[in-house]
mmCIF file of C-alpha atoms in Angstrom:
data_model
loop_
_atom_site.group_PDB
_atom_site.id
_atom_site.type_symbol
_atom_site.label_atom_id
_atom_site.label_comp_id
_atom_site.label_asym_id
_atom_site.label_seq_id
_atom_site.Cartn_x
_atom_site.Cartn_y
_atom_site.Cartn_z
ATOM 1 C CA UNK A 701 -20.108 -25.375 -6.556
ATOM 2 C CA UNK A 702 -18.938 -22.210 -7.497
ATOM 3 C CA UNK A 703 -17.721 -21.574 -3.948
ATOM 4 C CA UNK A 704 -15.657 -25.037 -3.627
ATOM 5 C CA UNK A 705 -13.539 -23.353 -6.263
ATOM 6 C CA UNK A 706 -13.533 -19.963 -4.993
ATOM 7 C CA UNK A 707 -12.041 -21.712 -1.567
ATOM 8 C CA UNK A 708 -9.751 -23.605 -3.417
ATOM 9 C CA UNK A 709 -8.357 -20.727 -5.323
ATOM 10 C CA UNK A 710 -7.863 -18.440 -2.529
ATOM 11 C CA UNK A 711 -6.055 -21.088 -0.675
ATOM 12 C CA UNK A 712 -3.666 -21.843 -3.349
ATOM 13 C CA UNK A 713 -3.104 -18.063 -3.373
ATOM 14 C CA UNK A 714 -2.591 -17.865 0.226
ATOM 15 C CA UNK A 715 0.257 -20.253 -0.975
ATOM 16 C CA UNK A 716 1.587 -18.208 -3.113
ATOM 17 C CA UNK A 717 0.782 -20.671 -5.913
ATOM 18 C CA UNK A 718 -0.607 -18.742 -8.496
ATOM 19 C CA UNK A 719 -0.738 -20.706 -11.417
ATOM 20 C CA UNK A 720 -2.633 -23.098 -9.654
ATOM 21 C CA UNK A 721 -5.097 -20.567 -8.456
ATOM 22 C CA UNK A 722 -5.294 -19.249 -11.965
ATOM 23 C CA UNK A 723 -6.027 -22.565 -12.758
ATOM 24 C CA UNK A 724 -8.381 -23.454 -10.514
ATOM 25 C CA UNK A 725 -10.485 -20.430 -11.362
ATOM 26 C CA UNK A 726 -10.498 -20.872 -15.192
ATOM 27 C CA UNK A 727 -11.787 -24.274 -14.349
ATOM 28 C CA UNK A 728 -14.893 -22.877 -12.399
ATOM 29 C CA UNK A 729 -15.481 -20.828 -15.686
ATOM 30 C CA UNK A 730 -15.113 -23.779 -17.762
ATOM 31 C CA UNK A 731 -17.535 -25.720 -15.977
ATOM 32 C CA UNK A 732 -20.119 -22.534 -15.730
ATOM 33 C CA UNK A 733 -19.502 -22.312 -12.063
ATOM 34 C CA UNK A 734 -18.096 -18.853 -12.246
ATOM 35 C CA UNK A 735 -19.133 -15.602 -10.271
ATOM 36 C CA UNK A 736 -17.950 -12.315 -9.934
ATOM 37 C CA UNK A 737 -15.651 -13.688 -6.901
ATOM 38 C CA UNK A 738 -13.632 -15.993 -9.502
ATOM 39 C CA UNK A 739 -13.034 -12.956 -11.590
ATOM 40 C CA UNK A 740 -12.527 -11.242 -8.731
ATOM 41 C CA UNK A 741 -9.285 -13.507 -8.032
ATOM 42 C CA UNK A 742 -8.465 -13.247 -11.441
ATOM 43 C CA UNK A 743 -8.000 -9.699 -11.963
ATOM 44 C CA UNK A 744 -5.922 -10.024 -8.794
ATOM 45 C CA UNK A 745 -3.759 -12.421 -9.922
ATOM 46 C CA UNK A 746 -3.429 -10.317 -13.072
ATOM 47 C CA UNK A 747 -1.850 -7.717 -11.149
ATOM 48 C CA UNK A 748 -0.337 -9.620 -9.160
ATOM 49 C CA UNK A 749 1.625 -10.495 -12.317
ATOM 50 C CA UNK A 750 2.048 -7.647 -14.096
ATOM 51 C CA UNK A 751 -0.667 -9.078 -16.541
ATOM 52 C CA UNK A 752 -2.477 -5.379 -17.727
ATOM 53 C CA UNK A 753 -3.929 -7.122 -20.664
ATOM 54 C CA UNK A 754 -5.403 -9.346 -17.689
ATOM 55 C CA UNK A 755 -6.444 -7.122 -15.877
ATOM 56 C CA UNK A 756 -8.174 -5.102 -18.408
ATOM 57 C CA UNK A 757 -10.025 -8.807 -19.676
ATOM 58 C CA UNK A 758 -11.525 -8.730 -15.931
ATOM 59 C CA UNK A 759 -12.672 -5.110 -16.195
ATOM 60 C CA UNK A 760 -14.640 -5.990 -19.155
ATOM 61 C CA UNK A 761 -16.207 -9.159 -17.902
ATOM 62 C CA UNK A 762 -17.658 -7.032 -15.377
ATOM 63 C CA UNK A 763 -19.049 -4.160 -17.235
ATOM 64 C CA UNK A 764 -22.245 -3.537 -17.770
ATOM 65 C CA UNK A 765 -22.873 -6.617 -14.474
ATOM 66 C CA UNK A 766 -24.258 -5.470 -10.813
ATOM 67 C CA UNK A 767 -21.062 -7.333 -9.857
ATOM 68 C CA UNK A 768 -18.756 -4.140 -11.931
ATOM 69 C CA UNK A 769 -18.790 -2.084 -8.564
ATOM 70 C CA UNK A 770 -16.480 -5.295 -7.152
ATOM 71 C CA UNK A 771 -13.938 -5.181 -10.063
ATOM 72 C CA UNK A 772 -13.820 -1.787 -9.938
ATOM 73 C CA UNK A 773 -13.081 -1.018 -6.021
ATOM 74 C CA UNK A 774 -9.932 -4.102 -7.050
ATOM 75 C CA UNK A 775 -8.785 -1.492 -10.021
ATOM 76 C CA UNK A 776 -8.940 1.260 -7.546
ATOM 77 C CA UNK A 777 -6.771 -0.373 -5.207
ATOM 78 C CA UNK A 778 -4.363 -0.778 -7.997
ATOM 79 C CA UNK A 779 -4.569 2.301 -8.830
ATOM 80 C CA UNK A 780 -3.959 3.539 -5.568
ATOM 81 C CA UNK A 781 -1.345 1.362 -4.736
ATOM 82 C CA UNK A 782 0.542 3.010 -8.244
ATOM 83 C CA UNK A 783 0.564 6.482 -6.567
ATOM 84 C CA UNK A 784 -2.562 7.602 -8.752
ATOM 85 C CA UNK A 785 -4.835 8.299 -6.633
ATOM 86 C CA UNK A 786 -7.153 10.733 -8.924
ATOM 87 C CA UNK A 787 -7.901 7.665 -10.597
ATOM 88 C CA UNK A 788 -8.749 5.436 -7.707
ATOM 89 C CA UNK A 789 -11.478 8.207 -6.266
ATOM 90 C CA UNK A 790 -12.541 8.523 -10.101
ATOM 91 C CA UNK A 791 -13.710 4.667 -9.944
ATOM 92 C CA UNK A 792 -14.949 4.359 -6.543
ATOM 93 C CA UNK A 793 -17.033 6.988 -7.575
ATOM 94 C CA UNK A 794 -18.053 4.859 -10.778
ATOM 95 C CA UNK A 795 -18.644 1.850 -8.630
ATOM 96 C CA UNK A 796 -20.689 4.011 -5.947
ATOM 97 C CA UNK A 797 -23.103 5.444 -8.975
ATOM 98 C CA UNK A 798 -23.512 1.642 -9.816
ATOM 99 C CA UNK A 799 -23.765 0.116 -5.989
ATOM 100 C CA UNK A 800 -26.008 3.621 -5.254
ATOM 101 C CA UNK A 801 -28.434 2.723 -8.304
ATOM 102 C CA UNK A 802 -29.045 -0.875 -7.705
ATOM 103 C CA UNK A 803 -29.579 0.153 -3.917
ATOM 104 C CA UNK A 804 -26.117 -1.434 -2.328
ATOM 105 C CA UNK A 805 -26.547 1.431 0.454
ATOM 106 C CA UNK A 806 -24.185 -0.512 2.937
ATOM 107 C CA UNK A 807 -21.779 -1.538 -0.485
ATOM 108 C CA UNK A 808 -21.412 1.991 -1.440
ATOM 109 C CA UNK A 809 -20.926 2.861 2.399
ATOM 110 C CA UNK A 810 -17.934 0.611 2.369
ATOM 111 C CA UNK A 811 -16.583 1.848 -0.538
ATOM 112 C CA UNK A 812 -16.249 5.807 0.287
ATOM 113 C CA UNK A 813 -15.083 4.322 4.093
ATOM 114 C CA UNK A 814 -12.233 2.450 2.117
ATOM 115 C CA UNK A 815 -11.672 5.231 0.269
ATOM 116 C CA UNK A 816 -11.152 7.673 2.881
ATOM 117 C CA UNK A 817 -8.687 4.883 4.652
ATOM 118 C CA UNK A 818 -6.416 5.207 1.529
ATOM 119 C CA UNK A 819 -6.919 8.782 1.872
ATOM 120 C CA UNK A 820 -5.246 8.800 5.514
ATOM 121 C CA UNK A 821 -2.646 5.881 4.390
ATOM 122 C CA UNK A 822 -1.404 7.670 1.989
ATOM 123 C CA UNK A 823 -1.166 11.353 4.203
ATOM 124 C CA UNK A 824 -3.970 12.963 2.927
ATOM 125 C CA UNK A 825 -5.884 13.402 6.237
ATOM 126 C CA UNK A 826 -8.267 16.460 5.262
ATOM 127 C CA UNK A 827 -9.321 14.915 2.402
ATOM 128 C CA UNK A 828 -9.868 11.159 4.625
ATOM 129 C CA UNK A 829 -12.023 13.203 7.609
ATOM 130 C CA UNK A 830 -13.944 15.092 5.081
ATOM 131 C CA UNK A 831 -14.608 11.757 3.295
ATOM 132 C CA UNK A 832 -15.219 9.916 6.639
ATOM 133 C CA UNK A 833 -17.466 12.582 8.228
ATOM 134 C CA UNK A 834 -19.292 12.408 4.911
ATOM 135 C CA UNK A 835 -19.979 8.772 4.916
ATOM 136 C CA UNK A 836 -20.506 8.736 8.743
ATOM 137 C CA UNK A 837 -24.199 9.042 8.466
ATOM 138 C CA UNK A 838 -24.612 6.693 6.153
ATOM 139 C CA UNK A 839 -22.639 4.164 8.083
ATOM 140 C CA UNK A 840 -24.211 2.012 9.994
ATOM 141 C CA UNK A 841 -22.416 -1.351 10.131
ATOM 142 C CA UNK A 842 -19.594 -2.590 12.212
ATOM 143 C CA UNK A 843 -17.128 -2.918 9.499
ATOM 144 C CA UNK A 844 -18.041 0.683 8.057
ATOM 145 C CA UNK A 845 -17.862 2.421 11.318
ATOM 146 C CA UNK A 846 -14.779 0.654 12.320
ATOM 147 C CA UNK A 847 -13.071 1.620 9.203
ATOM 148 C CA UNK A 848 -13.661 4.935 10.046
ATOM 149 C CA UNK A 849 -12.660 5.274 13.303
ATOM 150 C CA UNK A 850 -9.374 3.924 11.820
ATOM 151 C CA UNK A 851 -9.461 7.012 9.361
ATOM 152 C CA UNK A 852 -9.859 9.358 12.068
ATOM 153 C CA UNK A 853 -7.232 7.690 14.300
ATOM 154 C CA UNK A 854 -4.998 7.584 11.215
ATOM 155 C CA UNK A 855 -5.534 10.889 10.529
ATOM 156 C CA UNK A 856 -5.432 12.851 13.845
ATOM 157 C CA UNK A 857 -8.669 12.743 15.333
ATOM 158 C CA UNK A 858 -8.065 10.553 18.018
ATOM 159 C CA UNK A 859 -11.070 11.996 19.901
ATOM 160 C CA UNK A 860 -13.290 10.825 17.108
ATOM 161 C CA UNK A 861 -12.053 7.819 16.584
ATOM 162 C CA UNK A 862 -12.325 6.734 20.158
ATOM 163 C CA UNK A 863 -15.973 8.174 20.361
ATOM 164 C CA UNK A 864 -17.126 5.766 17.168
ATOM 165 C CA UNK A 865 -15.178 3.202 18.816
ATOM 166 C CA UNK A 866 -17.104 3.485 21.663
ATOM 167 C CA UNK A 867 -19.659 2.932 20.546
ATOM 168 C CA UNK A 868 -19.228 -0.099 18.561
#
């Protein structure tokens, strides 16, 4: 199943065994078990390698697919993670016009909640409680609230963040 491969790849990456997971997943495409997890674990092996010509193969698998909104939130940790940030919020804003349209509520949710936790990571606490206080409404899962009480906690709203905690 497409998920036997899936657990197999992420367990040789938990490794540290790459290759293998590389190989693993490009034998789930081969045998047309593939979903947008596998590629997914590809692109991240990509960067994980430096591979950009990878990476960029992944991107394109996905476009056009519900599944792009995945690949994309990946590239905008990379991007993030590589100090350009302008281009991380530029496609989690792509993947929340995509998630948004084919009525991910909760999926686009996440993604501005993530967002605004790089925000605070990285310093930028205005812009992660505006973000955060934006998507608050919205939020109404466990994992999205508790992300942002983290990005108020994180940046300086301890008051807030308790208060959301609480209430989780």
């Amino acid at each position: 199943t497409p998920y036997g491969y899936l657990h197999e790849a992420l367990a040789y990456m938990g490794l540290n065994r790459f290759e293998e997971a590389r190989s693993v997943a490009q034998r789930a495409i081969d045998n047309k078990a593939d979903n947008l997890f596998v590629h997914q674990i590809l692109l991240q092996l990509a960067y994980l390698n430096n591979d950009t010509a990878g990476i960029q193969q992944q991107l394109q698998w996905a476009t056009g697919k519900p599944s792009e909104y995945l690949l994309l939130n990946e590239q905008a940790g990379i991007e993030a993670s590589q100090g350009q940030l302008q281009g991380a919020r530029d496609l989690i804003q792509r993947s929340v016009q995509i998630t948004d349209h084919l009525g991910f509520k909760d999926t686009s949710v996440t993604s501005n909640a993530v967002l605004a936790l790089v925000e605070a990571e990285l310093g930028n606490a205005a812009q992660a409680r505006a973000l955060a206080q934006s998507t608050l409404p919205q939020a109404k899962g466990r994992t999205n609230q508790g992300t942002l009480a983290t990005v108020w906690a994180i940046a300086g709203d301890g008051s807030r963040a308790q208060t959301l905690s609480n209430s989780l």
